[in-house]
Short mmCIF file of C-alpha atoms in Angstrom, two decimals:
data_model
loop_
_atom_site.label_atom_id
_atom_site.label_comp_id
_atom_site.label_asym_id
_atom_site.label_seq_id
_atom_site.Cartn_x
_atom_site.Cartn_y
_atom_site.Cartn_z
CA MET A 1 17.53 15.02 -18.05
CA GLU A 2 17.10 18.33 -16.26
CA ILE A 3 15.31 18.53 -12.90
CA ASP A 4 13.81 21.85 -11.87
CA PHE A 5 13.49 22.12 -8.08
CA THR A 6 11.68 25.46 -8.25
CA LEU A 7 8.64 25.34 -5.96
CA ARG A 8 5.12 25.77 -7.31
CA PRO A 9 2.78 28.35 -5.70
CA ASP A 10 1.23 25.47 -3.73
CA PRO A 11 4.10 23.00 -3.20
CA ALA A 12 1.88 20.42 -1.49
CA ALA A 13 -0.73 20.20 -4.27
CA ALA A 14 -1.19 17.11 -6.42
CA TYR A 15 0.54 17.11 -9.79
CA ARG A 16 -0.55 15.29 -12.95
CA SER A 17 0.67 15.40 -16.51
CA LEU A 18 -1.40 13.02 -18.64
CA GLY A 19 -2.31 12.76 -22.29
CA ALA A 20 1.21 12.68 -23.71
CA GLY A 21 0.35 9.56 -25.67
CA SER A 22 2.64 7.42 -23.53
CA SER A 23 1.71 3.76 -23.18
CA VAL A 24 3.32 3.82 -19.73
CA ALA A 25 2.37 5.91 -16.72
CA VAL A 26 4.26 6.43 -13.47
CA LEU A 27 2.40 6.85 -10.18
CA PHE A 28 4.47 8.61 -7.51
CA LEU A 29 3.58 8.23 -3.83
CA HIS A 30 4.91 10.50 -1.07
CA GLY A 31 5.69 9.72 2.55
CA LEU A 32 4.06 10.07 5.95
CA THR A 33 3.41 13.72 6.96
CA GLY A 34 4.84 14.77 3.57
CA SER A 35 3.23 15.79 0.29
CA PRO A 36 3.69 15.65 -3.50
CA VAL A 37 6.50 18.21 -3.24
CA VAL A 38 8.99 15.36 -2.70
CA TRP A 39 8.25 13.87 -6.14
CA VAL A 40 7.10 16.80 -8.29
CA PRO A 41 10.55 17.86 -9.58
CA ILE A 42 11.26 14.31 -10.78
CA ALA A 43 7.71 13.90 -12.12
CA ARG A 44 8.00 17.12 -14.12
CA ALA A 45 11.30 15.94 -15.58
CA LEU A 46 9.69 12.68 -16.71
CA ALA A 47 6.70 14.54 -18.14
CA ALA A 48 9.13 16.62 -20.22
CA GLU A 49 10.39 13.31 -21.63
CA GLY A 50 6.87 12.39 -22.76
CA ILE A 51 5.95 10.05 -19.89
CA ASP A 52 2.53 10.35 -18.26
CA VAL A 53 2.84 10.94 -14.52
CA SER A 54 0.60 11.34 -11.47
CA VAL A 55 1.58 12.54 -8.00
CA PRO A 56 -1.56 12.45 -5.83
CA GLN A 57 -1.90 14.23 -2.51
CA LEU A 58 -2.77 11.45 -0.09
CA PRO A 59 -5.65 12.01 2.38
CA GLY A 60 -4.70 14.17 5.36
CA HIS A 61 -1.43 15.29 3.80
CA GLY A 62 -0.38 18.68 2.48
CA THR A 63 -2.82 20.48 4.78
CA SER A 64 -2.33 20.22 8.55
CA TRP A 65 -1.36 17.56 11.05
CA GLN A 66 -4.77 18.03 12.65
CA GLU A 67 -6.41 16.91 9.41
CA MET A 68 -3.99 14.03 9.06
CA GLY A 69 -5.01 12.92 12.55
CA LEU A 70 -8.41 11.99 11.13
CA THR A 71 -6.99 9.61 8.52
CA ALA A 72 -5.48 6.14 8.53
CA TRP A 73 -3.45 3.68 6.44
CA SER A 74 -6.65 2.40 4.81
CA ASP A 75 -7.37 5.91 3.49
CA TRP A 76 -3.88 6.31 1.98
CA LEU A 77 -3.87 2.82 0.47
CA GLY A 78 -7.38 3.27 -0.88
CA ASP A 79 -6.44 6.52 -2.57
CA ALA A 80 -3.30 4.97 -4.08
CA HIS A 81 -5.29 1.99 -5.33
CA THR A 82 -7.89 4.27 -6.93
CA GLU A 83 -5.22 6.29 -8.74
CA LEU A 84 -3.51 3.11 -9.91
CA GLY A 85 -6.83 1.95 -11.37
CA ARG A 86 -7.31 5.27 -13.19
CA LEU A 87 -3.89 5.02 -14.79
CA ARG A 88 -4.37 1.37 -15.70
CA ALA A 89 -7.55 2.25 -17.61
CA ASP A 90 -5.60 4.43 -20.06
CA HIS A 91 -2.14 2.86 -20.17
CA ASP A 92 -0.69 -0.50 -21.11
CA ARG A 93 1.65 -0.51 -18.15
CA VAL A 94 1.93 1.37 -14.86
CA ILE A 95 5.01 1.77 -12.70
CA VAL A 96 4.64 2.87 -9.07
CA ALA A 97 7.45 4.78 -7.36
CA GLY A 98 7.19 5.47 -3.65
CA LEU A 99 9.26 7.28 -1.05
CA SER A 100 9.26 6.13 2.58
CA MET A 101 5.62 5.40 3.48
CA GLY A 102 4.92 5.80 -0.24
CA GLY A 103 7.28 2.88 -0.76
CA SER A 104 5.25 0.89 1.76
CA LEU A 105 2.12 1.71 -0.23
CA ALA A 106 3.84 0.65 -3.46
CA LEU A 107 4.72 -2.70 -1.88
CA ALA A 108 1.15 -3.11 -0.62
CA LEU A 109 -0.22 -2.39 -4.11
CA ALA A 110 2.21 -4.93 -5.56
CA ALA A 111 1.06 -7.59 -3.07
CA ALA A 112 -2.62 -7.09 -3.95
CA GLU A 113 -4.85 -7.93 -6.89
CA GLY A 114 -4.40 -5.57 -9.85
CA ALA A 115 -0.75 -4.98 -8.99
CA PRO A 116 1.42 -2.50 -10.90
CA ASP A 117 3.80 -3.87 -13.53
CA GLU A 118 6.87 -2.72 -11.63
CA ILE A 119 7.68 -0.79 -8.47
CA ILE A 120 10.56 1.44 -7.42
CA VAL A 121 10.83 2.10 -3.70
CA VAL A 122 13.08 4.80 -2.24
CA ASN A 123 13.95 4.25 1.42
CA PRO A 124 10.71 2.33 2.00
CA ALA A 125 9.48 1.61 5.51
CA LEU A 126 8.61 -1.88 6.70
CA TYR A 127 8.96 -0.90 10.36
CA VAL A 128 8.27 2.18 12.43
CA ASP A 129 11.80 2.60 13.72
CA SER A 130 11.09 4.19 17.06
CA PRO A 131 11.41 2.86 20.62
CA PHE A 132 7.80 3.96 21.09
CA ALA A 133 6.48 1.78 18.23
CA PRO A 134 5.33 -1.14 20.43
CA LEU A 135 3.44 1.34 22.60
CA LEU A 136 1.56 3.03 19.74
CA PRO A 137 -1.73 1.10 20.21
CA VAL A 138 -1.91 2.46 23.77
CA LEU A 139 -0.07 5.73 23.21
CA ARG A 140 -2.62 6.87 20.62
CA HIS A 141 -5.20 7.14 23.42
CA VAL A 142 -3.08 9.36 25.68
CA VAL A 143 -0.78 11.36 23.36
CA ARG A 144 -2.03 13.22 20.33
CA THR A 145 1.26 13.94 18.55
CA ILE A 146 4.99 13.32 18.64
CA PRO A 147 7.82 15.41 17.11
CA SER A 148 8.14 15.54 13.33
CA ILE A 149 9.88 12.77 11.42
CA GLY A 150 10.44 15.03 8.39
CA GLY A 151 13.34 17.02 7.03
CA ASP A 152 16.04 14.34 6.78
CA ILE A 153 17.81 15.83 3.71
CA ALA A 154 21.55 16.39 3.25
CA HIS A 155 21.11 19.09 0.61
CA PRO A 156 21.10 22.49 2.37
CA ASP A 157 18.67 24.16 -0.04
CA ARG A 158 15.84 21.61 -0.16
CA ASP A 159 12.80 21.21 2.09
CA GLU A 160 10.05 18.59 2.00
CA TYR A 161 7.61 20.83 3.92
CA ALA A 162 6.59 18.00 6.24
CA TYR A 163 4.33 18.62 9.23
CA GLU A 164 5.94 19.97 12.37
CA ARG A 165 4.15 17.25 14.38
CA THR A 166 3.29 13.62 13.64
CA PRO A 167 -0.21 12.52 14.78
CA VAL A 168 -0.01 9.32 16.79
CA ALA A 169 -3.37 7.77 15.81
CA PRO A 170 -2.61 7.45 12.06
CA LEU A 171 0.97 6.44 12.85
CA SER A 172 -0.45 3.58 14.91
CA THR A 173 -2.47 2.35 11.92
CA PHE A 174 0.71 2.52 9.82
CA HIS A 175 2.58 0.45 12.40
CA ARG A 176 -0.15 -2.20 12.36
CA ALA A 177 -0.33 -2.27 8.55
CA LEU A 178 3.43 -2.76 8.23
CA ARG A 179 3.26 -5.93 10.30
CA ILE A 180 0.75 -7.34 7.81
CA LEU A 181 2.73 -6.05 4.84
CA ARG A 182 5.89 -7.85 5.99
CA GLU A 183 3.91 -11.09 6.02
CA ASP A 184 2.57 -10.40 2.51
CA LEU A 185 5.87 -9.70 0.74
CA TRP A 186 5.89 -13.21 -0.71
CA LYS A 187 2.86 -12.28 -2.81
CA ILE A 188 4.78 -9.66 -4.81
CA ASP A 189 5.42 -10.99 -8.29
CA CYS A 190 6.45 -7.82 -10.15
CA PRO A 191 10.05 -6.55 -10.35
CA VAL A 192 11.15 -4.44 -7.37
CA THR A 193 13.92 -1.85 -7.39
CA ALA A 194 14.94 -0.61 -3.94
CA MET A 195 16.95 2.62 -3.82
CA ILE A 196 18.57 2.98 -0.41
CA SER A 197 20.38 5.96 1.11
CA GLY A 198 23.72 5.56 2.81
CA GLU A 199 22.53 7.67 5.75
CA ASP A 200 18.89 7.43 6.77
CA ASN A 201 17.72 8.85 10.10
CA VAL A 202 14.11 7.71 9.63
CA VAL A 203 14.15 4.13 8.29
CA GLY A 204 16.64 1.63 9.71
CA PRO A 205 18.51 -1.19 7.92
CA ARG A 206 16.14 -3.94 9.00
CA THR A 207 13.68 -2.87 6.28
CA LEU A 208 16.17 -3.82 3.57
CA ARG A 209 16.86 -7.12 5.32
CA ALA A 210 13.11 -7.80 5.40
CA LEU A 211 12.80 -7.01 1.70
CA ARG A 212 15.64 -9.33 0.79
CA SER A 213 14.31 -12.20 2.90
CA GLY A 214 10.59 -11.69 2.24
CA LEU A 215 10.33 -11.11 -1.50
CA PRO A 216 10.00 -14.19 -3.73
CA ARG A 217 12.79 -12.87 -5.98
CA PRO A 218 15.66 -10.59 -5.00
CA PRO A 219 15.08 -6.86 -5.44
CA HIS A 220 17.46 -4.79 -7.52
CA ILE A 221 19.34 -2.62 -5.00
CA VAL A 222 20.65 0.83 -5.90
CA ALA A 223 22.82 2.66 -3.36
CA LEU A 224 22.21 6.39 -2.91
CA ARG A 225 25.50 7.30 -1.30
CA ARG A 226 25.09 11.08 -1.03
CA SER A 227 21.54 11.30 0.29
CA ARG A 228 19.56 10.92 3.46
CA HIS A 229 15.98 9.75 3.84
CA VAL A 230 14.22 12.21 1.49
CA ALA A 231 16.50 11.22 -1.37
CA THR A 232 14.12 12.44 -4.07
CA LEU A 233 15.02 16.02 -3.09
CA ASP A 234 18.62 15.27 -2.19
CA PHE A 235 21.95 14.95 -3.98
CA ASP A 236 20.95 11.66 -5.65
CA ALA A 237 17.68 12.91 -7.13
CA HIS A 238 19.06 12.62 -10.66
CA THR A 239 19.99 8.99 -10.05
CA ILE A 240 16.42 8.28 -8.98
CA ALA A 241 14.94 10.18 -11.92
CA GLU A 242 17.15 8.39 -14.44
CA ALA A 243 16.25 5.01 -12.93
CA VAL A 244 12.51 5.71 -13.19
CA LEU A 245 12.88 7.04 -16.74
CA ALA A 246 14.87 3.99 -17.80
CA LYS A 247 12.13 1.69 -16.50
CA ALA A 248 9.43 3.75 -18.21
CA ARG A 249 11.25 3.81 -21.53
CA THR A 250 11.99 0.10 -21.37
CA GLU A 251 8.36 -0.73 -20.74
CA ALA A 252 7.25 1.70 -23.45
CA VAL A 253 9.44 -0.10 -25.99
CA GLU A 254 8.21 -3.51 -24.89
CA SER A 255 4.54 -2.53 -25.00
CA SER A 256 4.66 -0.69 -28.36
CA PRO A 257 4.52 -2.32 -31.81
CA SER A 258 7.85 -2.46 -33.61
CA GLU A 259 8.47 -0.39 -36.72
CA THR A 260 8.25 -3.55 -38.80
CA GLY A 261 4.83 -4.35 -37.35
CA GLU A 262 5.99 -7.57 -35.71
#
């Protein structure tokens, strides 16, 4: 499978390729301060294989950090839930793949009613790994932004085009939501694949420990040994793409009638 990393005229715009006749759709969710650009190359590669895909632009993302400052976790989760519902209406099965905060959203969708059939999380966040995290409820009232958390990519020619600043108010809502999400992991019944980078300067190892201890059945762990946090644009992008395609093809076979009609 070929992956084209050529940027579109508007890299941050949503991307959808629907109507291929696929019984399976994949919903891709990007990370905090990021945009669809982190998933579009992989999504386009899957679309070329005949899989329906959707990469929404979450509220407050892909525009400016000032606009993001007006949004919250509930906005991002609501948008992801709405897109999941749209895909469910036209497909037998839906897989959700999320990077970083997108992985958190995928886990939240899986813990709720109307869950996806399977999720793939790439360096998901279950904690805000910053010494300032406990102070966020207070800090949001006195500090508007903190330095960017974006750009953690080993590949020298790739860029996720994340905001240059991270608004504190929405980050605080993320921090609060993750505490609830950790308590809700036991509700996740669908299969979970966790793809984890060997070097991650954004999400620490305690997230993987929380996944292993909190999920009702062990996740399938895939090591991304050559990538940092934004692994979907990094040296292991093909590994991620092949894993998502394998899941989509497997589900497509299972949900389609056999040639014998059985």
